[in-house]
Amino acid sequence: MANVVVVGSQWGDEGKGKIVDWLSSRADVVVRFQGGHNAGHTLVIDGKTYKLSLFPSGIVREDKVSIIGNGVVVDPWAFAEELKILINQDVEINSKNLKIAENASLILPVHKNLDILRENRSSNDSKIGTTKRGIGPAYEDKVGRRSVRIGDLRDLKALKSKVNNLVDHHNIILRGMNEEEINPDAIYDDLIEVSEIIKPFISRTQEFLIQARKDRKRILYEGAQGALLDIDHGTYPYVTSSNTIASAAATGSGQGVKSINYVLGITKAYTTRVGEGPFPSEQDNDVGNELGEKGHEFGTVTGRKRRCGWFDAVLVKHAIEVSGIDGMALTKLDVLDGFEKINICTAYELDGKKIDYFPSLSEEQSRIKPIFEEFDGWDTTTFGARLWNDLPAEAVKYVKRIEELTGTPVALLSTSPEREDTILVKDPFED
């Protein structure tokens, strides 16, 4: 039985929600393995909309087990709020269908506070475009070995000591910024209160997943952001604070690399990104505005307007290589309906030379210029197509060219937000 990792192959916002929902309906266990509540999925099931920012997508389906893995940083108050919202939407949630890794790190108010201060003090040139939710500082404390972790909520004596140690570190920083210092007792008291909501879900998720694999359960590992936001392989420093590529699924859930059988890369038929950073194929013009309007390009969690541009085959190929993507799920093809001409970025120009790779250094990334290949658009609609024969010839040609340029087959083709409007070529769960 194949276990599948789903990752975004661009900067996130590729339309993972629908694909992840389709896969989660067929999985037994769904694992979130990285990130925080700074990203999410919008799911529409039987006409009901669910907006998830921390919970795995399997939570809204019966008879699925959802895991928040050790690679996730968890804001306990955000968790409590999302839990409340879902319960009010008649989603049944208990310790049997939701488990949180005891070794996942917590996001505390000190992290959010520092995140906001840093971003607000940054110049326009140095702003990262953070969501100001404390994710970055929480990962800093994790790597700095001073995190308060989920399991610490069950040991109040140890919790007190760890909160004091973490706050002492942050108060040194705040003192240097001439900002008001934080009272560790207030954070400790708030944690005691919220811990009553969290504690029933704390689990040794690593062991649970190992047993699930032995029992030949179908496991779906879902990432939160796109590969180009990876801390090592993305558009650094305009990235998130965790590894978003497929191999992080093993690390972020306590499983070996052999636990991964198939990697599906969710790929939008054009390109978008939220926040600052390089975007070679961006169309800061009427084309970009039209893509944004037709594609409803606003963030699920933040509501921020997304920057839009043509498909960048160089970037997607880079994401495919560093993530080991086996097949693409191409989404939002219908947004391109009606364009007279459509472009694909096939290479870059850097300092007068043509290159076929994405540079690692930010200074070079800022200087690259896109080289486009132009295609005829199509007048007829692709919206709702469920067979290849339902697509216009020009749309098929466009998809085939994407496959050629990236060296990767399209496993699924999505033609609307509805689950049924999908052309299935390869089932990721089948070996």
PDB file of N, CA and C in Angstrom, residues 45-140:
ATOM      1  N   ILE A  45     -16.754  20.406   1.258  1.00  0.00           N
ATOM      2  CA  ILE A  45     -17.279  19.041   1.296  1.00  0.00           C
ATOM      3  C   ILE A  45     -18.789  19.103   1.467  1.00  0.00           C
ATOM      4  N   ASP A  46     -19.497  18.534   0.510  1.00  0.00           N
ATOM      5  CA  ASP A  46     -20.958  18.537   0.529  1.00  0.00           C
ATOM      6  C   ASP A  46     -21.515  19.946   0.721  1.00  0.00           C
ATOM      7  N   GLY A  47     -20.880  20.891   0.035  1.00  0.00           N
ATOM      8  CA  GLY A  47     -21.344  22.268   0.080  1.00  0.00           C
ATOM      9  C   GLY A  47     -20.926  23.052   1.318  1.00  0.00           C
ATOM     10  N   LYS A  48     -20.203  22.417   2.221  1.00  0.00           N
ATOM     11  CA  LYS A  48     -19.770  23.076   3.446  1.00  0.00           C
ATOM     12  C   LYS A  48     -18.292  23.411   3.354  1.00  0.00           C
ATOM     13  N   THR A  49     -17.938  24.651   3.714  1.00  0.00           N
ATOM     14  CA  THR A  49     -16.559  25.117   3.592  1.00  0.00           C
ATOM     15  C   THR A  49     -15.842  25.048   4.937  1.00  0.00           C
ATOM     16  N   TYR A  50     -14.648  24.465   4.915  1.00  0.00           N
ATOM     17  CA  TYR A  50     -13.799  24.389   6.100  1.00  0.00           C
ATOM     18  C   TYR A  50     -12.476  25.062   5.788  1.00  0.00           C
ATOM     19  N   LYS A  51     -12.066  25.972   6.653  1.00  0.00           N
ATOM     20  CA  LYS A  51     -10.774  26.650   6.481  1.00  0.00           C
ATOM     21  C   LYS A  51      -9.831  26.152   7.573  1.00  0.00           C
ATOM     22  N   LEU A  52      -8.834  25.378   7.164  1.00  0.00           N
ATOM     23  CA  LEU A  52      -7.893  24.779   8.109  1.00  0.00           C
ATOM     24  C   LEU A  52      -6.554  25.499   8.037  1.00  0.00           C
ATOM     25  N   SER A  53      -6.004  25.837   9.187  1.00  0.00           N
ATOM     26  CA  SER A  53      -4.690  26.464   9.178  1.00  0.00           C
ATOM     27  C   SER A  53      -3.659  25.646   9.942  1.00  0.00           C
ATOM     28  N   LEU A  54      -4.096  24.803  10.864  1.00  0.00           N
ATOM     29  CA  LEU A  54      -3.179  23.969  11.642  1.00  0.00           C
ATOM     30  C   LEU A  54      -3.566  22.494  11.600  1.00  0.00           C
ATOM     31  N   PHE A  55      -4.851  22.227  11.563  1.00  0.00           N
ATOM     32  CA  PHE A  55      -5.326  20.853  11.591  1.00  0.00           C
ATOM     33  C   PHE A  55      -5.136  20.181  10.222  1.00  0.00           C
ATOM     34  N   PRO A  56      -4.759  18.909  10.209  1.00  0.00           N
ATOM     35  CA  PRO A  56      -4.668  18.161   8.946  1.00  0.00           C
ATOM     36  C   PRO A  56      -6.046  18.038   8.291  1.00  0.00           C
ATOM     37  N   SER A  57      -6.047  17.896   6.982  1.00  0.00           N
ATOM     38  CA  SER A  57      -7.301  17.892   6.229  1.00  0.00           C
ATOM     39  C   SER A  57      -8.180  16.690   6.549  1.00  0.00           C
ATOM     40  N   GLY A  58      -7.602  15.617   7.051  1.00  0.00           N
ATOM     41  CA  GLY A  58      -8.394  14.436   7.369  1.00  0.00           C
ATOM     42  C   GLY A  58      -9.376  14.653   8.506  1.00  0.00           C
ATOM     43  N   ILE A  59      -9.211  15.738   9.259  1.00  0.00           N
ATOM     44  CA  ILE A  59     -10.028  15.946  10.451  1.00  0.00           C
ATOM     45  C   ILE A  59     -11.508  16.122  10.117  1.00  0.00           C
ATOM     46  N   VAL A  60     -11.818  16.578   8.914  1.00  0.00           N
ATOM     47  CA  VAL A  60     -13.221  16.837   8.570  1.00  0.00           C
ATOM     48  C   VAL A  60     -13.894  15.604   7.967  1.00  0.00           C
ATOM     49  N   ARG A  61     -13.180  14.484   7.971  1.00  0.00           N
ATOM     50  CA  ARG A  61     -13.756  13.253   7.420  1.00  0.00           C
ATOM     51  C   ARG A  61     -13.847  12.178   8.488  1.00  0.00           C
ATOM     52  N   GLU A  62     -14.923  11.420   8.440  1.00  0.00           N
ATOM     53  CA  GLU A  62     -15.117  10.349   9.415  1.00  0.00           C
ATOM     54  C   GLU A  62     -14.117   9.217   9.186  1.00  0.00           C
ATOM     55  N   ASP A  63     -13.782   8.564  10.272  1.00  0.00           N
ATOM     56  CA  ASP A  63     -12.946   7.353  10.235  1.00  0.00           C
ATOM     57  C   ASP A  63     -11.529   7.614   9.742  1.00  0.00           C
ATOM     58  N   LYS A  64     -11.064   8.863   9.860  1.00  0.00           N
ATOM     59  CA  LYS A  64      -9.673   9.187   9.538  1.00  0.00           C
ATOM     60  C   LYS A  64      -8.960   9.605  10.818  1.00  0.00           C
ATOM     61  N   VAL A  65      -7.686   9.264  10.904  1.00  0.00           N
ATOM     62  CA  VAL A  65      -6.872   9.740  12.023  1.00  0.00           C
ATOM     63  C   VAL A  65      -5.987  10.870  11.523  1.00  0.00           C
ATOM     64  N   SER A  66      -6.016  11.987  12.231  1.00  0.00           N
ATOM     65  CA  SER A  66      -5.207  13.147  11.849  1.00  0.00           C
ATOM     66  C   SER A  66      -4.074  13.325  12.854  1.00  0.00           C
ATOM     67  N   ILE A  67      -2.873  13.567  12.308  1.00  0.00           N
ATOM     68  CA  ILE A  67      -1.676  13.698  13.136  1.00  0.00           C
ATOM     69  C   ILE A  67      -1.048  15.066  12.908  1.00  0.00           C
ATOM     70  N   ILE A  68      -0.770  15.777  14.005  1.00  0.00           N
ATOM     71  CA  ILE A  68       0.070  16.970  13.939  1.00  0.00           C
ATOM     72  C   ILE A  68       1.455  16.522  14.379  1.00  0.00           C
ATOM     73  N   GLY A  69       2.382  16.462  13.420  1.00  0.00           N
ATOM     74  CA  GLY A  69       3.681  15.841  13.654  1.00  0.00           C
ATOM     75  C   GLY A  69       4.662  16.708  14.408  1.00  0.00           C
ATOM     76  N   ASN A  70       5.792  16.115  14.748  1.00  0.00           N
ATOM     77  CA  ASN A  70       6.819  16.801  15.533  1.00  0.00           C
ATOM     78  C   ASN A  70       7.488  17.939  14.781  1.00  0.00           C
ATOM     79  N   GLY A  71       7.355  17.964  13.457  1.00  0.00           N
ATOM     80  CA  GLY A  71       7.955  19.046  12.677  1.00  0.00           C
ATOM     81  C   GLY A  71       7.138  20.314  12.673  1.00  0.00           C
ATOM     82  N   VAL A  72       5.927  20.271  13.217  1.00  0.00           N
ATOM     83  CA  VAL A  72       5.040  21.430  13.268  1.00  0.00           C
ATOM     84  C   VAL A  72       5.332  22.233  14.530  1.00  0.00           C
ATOM     85  N   VAL A  73       5.235  23.555  14.445  1.00  0.00           N
ATOM     86  CA  VAL A  73       5.246  24.394  15.643  1.00  0.00           C
ATOM     87  C   VAL A  73       3.799  24.786  15.925  1.00  0.00           C
ATOM     88  N   VAL A  74       3.371  24.559  17.166  1.00  0.00           N
ATOM     89  CA  VAL A  74       1.953  24.641  17.516  1.00  0.00           C
ATOM     90  C   VAL A  74       1.682  25.817  18.448  1.00  0.00           C
ATOM     91  N   ASP A  75       0.849  26.722  18.000  1.00  0.00           N
ATOM     92  CA  ASP A  75       0.339  27.783  18.867  1.00  0.00           C
ATOM     93  C   ASP A  75      -0.861  27.191  19.601  1.00  0.00           C
ATOM     94  N   PRO A  76      -0.763  26.977  20.915  1.00  0.00           N
ATOM     95  CA  PRO A  76      -1.845  26.286  21.614  1.00  0.00           C
ATOM     96  C   PRO A  76      -3.161  27.054  21.618  1.00  0.00           C
ATOM     97  N   TRP A  77      -3.078  28.384  21.582  1.00  0.00           N
ATOM     98  CA  TRP A  77      -4.297  29.183  21.557  1.00  0.00           C
ATOM     99  C   TRP A  77      -4.933  29.165  20.175  1.00  0.00           C
ATOM    100  N   ALA A  78      -4.112  29.160  19.133  1.00  0.00           N
ATOM    101  CA  ALA A  78      -4.643  29.002  17.782  1.00  0.00           C
ATOM    102  C   ALA A  78      -5.263  27.620  17.620  1.00  0.00           C
ATOM    103  N   PHE A  79      -4.625  26.596  18.209  1.00  0.00           N
ATOM    104  CA  PHE A  79      -5.172  25.244  18.181  1.00  0.00           C
ATOM    105  C   PHE A  79      -6.545  25.220  18.842  1.00  0.00           C
ATOM    106  N   ALA A  80      -6.644  25.829  20.018  1.00  0.00           N
ATOM    107  CA  ALA A  80      -7.908  25.830  20.762  1.00  0.00           C
ATOM    108  C   ALA A  80      -9.012  26.540  19.980  1.00  0.00           C
ATOM    109  N   GLU A  81      -8.655  27.636  19.294  1.00  0.00           N
ATOM    110  CA  GLU A  81      -9.643  28.384  18.523  1.00  0.00           C
ATOM    111  C   GLU A  81     -10.105  27.595  17.303  1.00  0.00           C
ATOM    112  N   GLU A  82      -9.159  26.952  16.611  1.00  0.00           N
ATOM    113  CA  GLU A  82      -9.542  26.160  15.439  1.00  0.00           C
ATOM    114  C   GLU A  82     -10.375  24.946  15.848  1.00  0.00           C
ATOM    115  N   LEU A  83     -10.028  24.349  16.979  1.00  0.00           N
ATOM    116  CA  LEU A  83     -10.800  23.230  17.509  1.00  0.00           C
ATOM    117  C   LEU A  83     -12.243  23.662  17.773  1.00  0.00           C
ATOM    118  N   LYS A  84     -12.399  24.818  18.386  1.00  0.00           N
ATOM    119  CA  LYS A  84     -13.736  25.338  18.699  1.00  0.00           C
ATOM    120  C   LYS A  84     -14.549  25.580  17.426  1.00  0.00           C
ATOM    121  N   ILE A  85     -13.904  26.184  16.424  1.00  0.00           N
ATOM    122  CA  ILE A  85     -14.598  26.470  15.162  1.00  0.00           C
ATOM    123  C   ILE A  85     -15.065  25.186  14.496  1.00  0.00           C
ATOM    124  N   LEU A  86     -14.195  24.191  14.455  1.00  0.00           N
ATOM    125  CA  LEU A  86     -14.543  22.937  13.790  1.00  0.00           C
ATOM    126  C   LEU A  86     -15.655  22.194  14.533  1.00  0.00           C
ATOM    127  N   ILE A  87     -15.593  22.205  15.855  1.00  0.00           N
ATOM    128  CA  ILE A  87     -16.648  21.558  16.635  1.00  0.00           C
ATOM    129  C   ILE A  87     -17.980  22.255  16.390  1.00  0.00           C
ATOM    130  N   ASN A  88     -17.937  23.591  16.270  1.00  0.00           N
ATOM    131  CA  ASN A  88     -19.163  24.340  15.972  1.00  0.00           C
ATOM    132  C   ASN A  88     -19.689  24.060  14.573  1.00  0.00           C
ATOM    133  N   GLN A  89     -18.811  23.522  13.700  1.00  0.00           N
ATOM    134  CA  GLN A  89     -19.237  23.098  12.369  1.00  0.00           C
ATOM    135  C   GLN A  89     -19.629  21.625  12.349  1.00  0.00           C
ATOM    136  N   ASP A  90     -19.840  21.079  13.540  1.00  0.00           N
ATOM    137  CA  ASP A  90     -20.305  19.694  13.708  1.00  0.00           C
ATOM    138  C   ASP A  90     -19.265  18.653  13.308  1.00  0.00           C
ATOM    139  N   VAL A  91     -17.978  19.025  13.398  1.00  0.00           N
ATOM    140  CA  VAL A  91     -16.909  18.058  13.160  1.00  0.00           C
ATOM    141  C   VAL A  91     -16.619  17.342  14.479  1.00  0.00           C
ATOM    142  N   GLU A  92     -16.670  16.032  14.465  1.00  0.00           N
ATOM    143  CA  GLU A  92     -16.392  15.250  15.679  1.00  0.00           C
ATOM    144  C   GLU A  92     -14.887  15.088  15.850  1.00  0.00           C
ATOM    145  N   ILE A  93     -14.368  15.585  16.971  1.00  0.00           N
ATOM    146  CA  ILE A  93     -12.927  15.544  17.226  1.00  0.00           C
ATOM    147  C   ILE A  93     -12.691  14.997  18.623  1.00  0.00           C
ATOM    148  N   ASN A  94     -11.845  13.971  18.699  1.00  0.00           N
ATOM    149  CA  ASN A  94     -11.498  13.381  19.996  1.00  0.00           C
ATOM    150  C   ASN A  94     -10.081  12.820  19.922  1.00  0.00           C
ATOM    151  N   SER A  95      -9.638  12.214  21.009  1.00  0.00           N
ATOM    152  CA  SER A  95      -8.258  11.723  21.074  1.00  0.00           C
ATOM    153  C   SER A  95      -8.014  10.525  20.171  1.00  0.00           C
ATOM    154  N   LYS A  96      -9.082   9.932  19.642  1.00  0.00           N
ATOM    155  CA  LYS A  96      -8.904   8.807  18.730  1.00  0.00           C
ATOM    156  C   LYS A  96      -8.638   9.255  17.293  1.00  0.00           C
ATOM    157  N   ASN A  97      -9.228  10.393  16.899  1.00  0.00           N
ATOM    158  CA  ASN A  97      -9.035  10.814  15.503  1.00  0.00           C
ATOM    159  C   ASN A  97      -8.124  12.030  15.356  1.00  0.00           C
ATOM    160  N   LEU A  98      -7.606  12.557  16.470  1.00  0.00           N
ATOM    161  CA  LEU A  98      -6.636  13.655  16.406  1.00  0.00           C
ATOM    162  C   LEU A  98      -5.547  13.432  17.444  1.00  0.00           C
ATOM    163  N   LYS A  99      -4.303  13.458  16.979  1.00  0.00           N
ATOM    164  CA  LYS A  99      -3.167  13.243  17.875  1.00  0.00           C
ATOM    165  C   LYS A  99      -2.076  14.282  17.565  1.00  0.00           C
ATOM    166  N   ILE A 100      -1.471  14.814  18.637  1.00  0.00           N
ATOM    167  CA  ILE A 100      -0.387  15.791  18.497  1.00  0.00           C
ATOM    168  C   ILE A 100       0.892  15.172  19.034  1.00  0.00           C
ATOM    169  N   ALA A 101       1.960  15.282  18.283  1.00  0.00           N
ATOM    170  CA  ALA A 101       3.247  14.731  18.709  1.00  0.00           C
ATOM    171  C   ALA A 101       3.714  15.412  19.994  1.00  0.00           C
ATOM    172  N   GLU A 102       4.095  14.615  20.967  1.00  0.00           N
ATOM    173  CA  GLU A 102       4.519  15.173  22.247  1.00  0.00           C
ATOM    174  C   GLU A 102       5.824  15.965  22.132  1.00  0.00           C
ATOM    175  N   ASN A 103       6.577  15.728  21.065  1.00  0.00           N
ATOM    176  CA  ASN A 103       7.835  16.446  20.886  1.00  0.00           C
ATOM    177  C   ASN A 103       7.739  17.590  19.875  1.00  0.00           C
ATOM    178  N   ALA A 104       6.510  18.033  19.575  1.00  0.00           N
ATOM    179  CA  ALA A 104       6.332  19.235  18.750  1.00  0.00           C
ATOM    180  C   ALA A 104       6.541  20.472  19.625  1.00  0.00           C
ATOM    181  N   SER A 105       7.147  21.505  19.061  1.00  0.00           N
ATOM    182  CA  SER A 105       7.443  22.727  19.810  1.00  0.00           C
ATOM    183  C   SER A 105       6.256  23.684  19.804  1.00  0.00           C
ATOM    184  N   LEU A 106       6.156  24.473  20.878  1.00  0.00           N
ATOM    185  CA  LEU A 106       5.065  25.420  21.021  1.00  0.00           C
ATOM    186  C   LEU A 106       5.447  26.808  20.512  1.00  0.00           C
ATOM    187  N   ILE A 107       4.461  27.503  19.972  1.00  0.00           N
ATOM    188  CA  ILE A 107       4.578  28.934  19.688  1.00  0.00           C
ATOM    189  C   ILE A 107       3.961  29.668  20.870  1.00  0.00           C
ATOM    190  N   LEU A 108       4.748  30.549  21.495  1.00  0.00           N
ATOM    191  CA  LEU A 108       4.283  31.297  22.658  1.00  0.00           C
ATOM    192  C   LEU A 108       4.123  32.772  22.305  1.00  0.00           C
ATOM    193  N   PRO A 109       3.448  33.548  23.144  1.00  0.00           N
ATOM    194  CA  PRO A 109       3.273  34.978  22.858  1.00  0.00           C
ATOM    195  C   PRO A 109       4.591  35.725  22.636  1.00  0.00           C
ATOM    196  N   VAL A 110       5.670  35.285  23.274  1.00  0.00           N
ATOM    197  CA  VAL A 110       6.961  35.950  23.055  1.00  0.00           C
ATOM    198  C   VAL A 110       7.387  35.833  21.596  1.00  0.00           C
ATOM    199  N   HIS A 111       7.051  34.719  20.957  1.00  0.00           N
ATOM    200  CA  HIS A 111       7.434  34.512  19.556  1.00  0.00           C
ATOM    201  C   HIS A 111       6.661  35.450  18.635  1.00  0.00           C
ATOM    202  N   LYS A 112       5.368  35.527  18.856  1.00  0.00           N
ATOM    203  CA  LYS A 112       4.546  36.425  18.047  1.00  0.00           C
ATOM    204  C   LYS A 112       4.977  37.870  18.246  1.00  0.00           C
ATOM    205  N   ASN A 113       5.254  38.234  19.482  1.00  0.00           N
ATOM    206  CA  ASN A 113       5.684  39.593  19.810  1.00  0.00           C
ATOM    207  C   ASN A 113       6.975  39.956  19.073  1.00  0.00           C
ATOM    208  N   LEU A 114       7.949  39.048  19.105  1.00  0.00           N
ATOM    209  CA  LEU A 114       9.228  39.303  18.443  1.00  0.00           C
ATOM    210  C   LEU A 114       9.059  39.351  16.930  1.00  0.00           C
ATOM    211  N   ASP A 115       8.231  38.486  16.387  1.00  0.00           N
ATOM    212  CA  ASP A 115       7.964  38.458  14.951  1.00  0.00           C
ATOM    213  C   ASP A 115       7.424  39.805  14.476  1.00  0.00           C
ATOM    214  N   ILE A 116       6.461  40.341  15.222  1.00  0.00           N
ATOM    215  CA  ILE A 116       5.849  41.623  14.860  1.00  0.00           C
ATOM    216  C   ILE A 116       6.869  42.759  14.964  1.00  0.00           C
ATOM    217  N   LEU A 117       7.638  42.766  16.049  1.00  0.00           N
ATOM    218  CA  LEU A 117       8.631  43.827  16.244  1.00  0.00           C
ATOM    219  C   LEU A 117       9.665  43.846  15.122  1.00  0.00           C
ATOM    220  N   ARG A 118      10.172  42.676  14.773  1.00  0.00           N
ATOM    221  CA  ARG A 118      11.198  42.590  13.726  1.00  0.00           C
ATOM    222  C   ARG A 118      10.662  43.069  12.374  1.00  0.00           C
ATOM    223  N   GLU A 119       9.467  42.603  12.023  1.00  0.00           N
ATOM    224  CA  GLU A 119       8.929  42.962  10.715  1.00  0.00           C
ATOM    225  C   GLU A 119       8.599  44.450  10.646  1.00  0.00           C
ATOM    226  N   ASN A 120       8.057  44.979  11.734  1.00  0.00           N
ATOM    227  CA  ASN A 120       7.703  46.397  11.740  1.00  0.00           C
ATOM    228  C   ASN A 120       8.926  47.301  11.715  1.00  0.00           C
ATOM    229  N   ARG A 121      10.034  46.822  12.264  1.00  0.00           N
ATOM    230  CA  ARG A 121      11.264  47.624  12.298  1.00  0.00           C
ATOM    231  C   ARG A 121      12.094  47.477  11.036  1.00  0.00           C
ATOM    232  N   SER A 122      11.749  46.504  10.196  1.00  0.00           N
ATOM    233  CA  SER A 122      12.531  46.264   8.983  1.00  0.00           C
ATOM    234  C   SER A 122      12.255  47.343   7.943  1.00  0.00           C
ATOM    235  N   SER A 123      13.273  47.653   7.173  1.00  0.00           N
ATOM    236  CA  SER A 123      13.081  48.559   6.055  1.00  0.00           C
ATOM    237  C   SER A 123      12.335  47.832   4.954  1.00  0.00           C
ATOM    238  N   ASN A 124      11.837  48.573   3.994  1.00  0.00           N
ATOM    239  CA  ASN A 124      11.096  47.942   2.889  1.00  0.00           C
ATOM    240  C   ASN A 124      11.955  46.930   2.144  1.00  0.00           C
ATOM    241  N   ASP A 125      13.267  47.191   2.071  1.00  0.00           N
ATOM    242  CA  ASP A 125      14.166  46.296   1.343  1.00  0.00           C
ATOM    243  C   ASP A 125      14.435  44.992   2.093  1.00  0.00           C
ATOM    244  N   SER A 126      14.270  45.029   3.424  1.00  0.00           N
ATOM    245  CA  SER A 126      14.624  43.841   4.210  1.00  0.00           C
ATOM    246  C   SER A 126      13.419  43.098   4.769  1.00  0.00           C
ATOM    247  N   LYS A 127      12.212  43.567   4.457  1.00  0.00           N
ATOM    248  CA  LYS A 127      11.022  42.862   4.935  1.00  0.00           C
ATOM    249  C   LYS A 127      10.914  41.494   4.264  1.00  0.00           C
ATOM    250  N   ILE A 128      10.591  40.480   5.062  1.00  0.00           N
ATOM    251  CA  ILE A 128      10.448  39.114   4.555  1.00  0.00           C
ATOM    252  C   ILE A 128       9.033  38.862   4.059  1.00  0.00           C
ATOM    253  N   GLY A 129       8.066  39.546   4.683  1.00  0.00           N
ATOM    254  CA  GLY A 129       6.668  39.276   4.354  1.00  0.00           C
ATOM    255  C   GLY A 129       6.084  38.225   5.270  1.00  0.00           C
ATOM    256  N   THR A 130       6.599  38.142   6.497  1.00  0.00           N
ATOM    257  CA  THR A 130       6.105  37.171   7.467  1.00  0.00           C
ATOM    258  C   THR A 130       4.639  37.437   7.805  1.00  0.00           C
ATOM    259  N   THR A 131       3.955  36.389   8.236  1.00  0.00           N
ATOM    260  CA  THR A 131       2.555  36.530   8.655  1.00  0.00           C
ATOM    261  C   THR A 131       2.446  37.053  10.084  1.00  0.00           C
ATOM    262  N   LYS A 132       3.591  37.263  10.746  1.00  0.00           N
ATOM    263  CA  LYS A 132       3.640  37.828  12.113  1.00  0.00           C
ATOM    264  C   LYS A 132       2.918  36.950  13.128  1.00  0.00           C
ATOM    265  N   ARG A 133       3.013  35.643  12.943  1.00  0.00           N
ATOM    266  CA  ARG A 133       2.343  34.711  13.852  1.00  0.00           C
ATOM    267  C   ARG A 133       3.314  33.960  14.747  1.00  0.00           C
ATOM    268  N   GLY A 134       4.596  34.344  14.696  1.00  0.00           N
ATOM    269  CA  GLY A 134       5.562  33.756  15.609  1.00  0.00           C
ATOM    270  C   GLY A 134       6.222  32.488  15.145  1.00  0.00           C
ATOM    271  N   ILE A 135       5.980  32.093  13.904  1.00  0.00           N
ATOM    272  CA  ILE A 135       6.508  30.814  13.423  1.00  0.00           C
ATOM    273  C   ILE A 135       8.041  30.825  13.381  1.00  0.00           C
ATOM    274  N   GLY A 136       8.617  31.875  12.775  1.00  0.00           N
ATOM    275  CA  GLY A 136      10.071  31.953  12.669  1.00  0.00           C
ATOM    276  C   GLY A 136      10.773  31.925  14.013  1.00  0.00           C
ATOM    277  N   PRO A 137      10.416  32.826  14.943  1.00  0.00           N
ATOM    278  CA  PRO A 137      11.052  32.800  16.267  1.00  0.00           C
ATOM    279  C   PRO A 137      10.859  31.480  17.013  1.00  0.00           C
ATOM    280  N   ALA A 138       9.725  30.808  16.801  1.00  0.00           N
ATOM    281  CA  ALA A 138       9.518  29.509  17.457  1.00  0.00           C
ATOM    282  C   ALA A 138      10.503  28.471  16.929  1.00  0.00           C
ATOM    283  N   TYR A 139      10.724  28.475  15.619  1.00  0.00           N
ATOM    284  CA  TYR A 139      11.722  27.556  15.061  1.00  0.00           C
ATOM    285  C   TYR A 139      13.138  27.930  15.515  1.00  0.00           C
ATOM    286  N   GLU A 140      13.407  29.218  15.700  1.00  0.00           N
ATOM    287  CA  GLU A 140      14.711  29.641  16.224  1.00  0.00           C
ATOM    288  C   GLU A 140      14.947  29.035  17.604  1.00  0.00           C
TER     289      GLU A 140
END
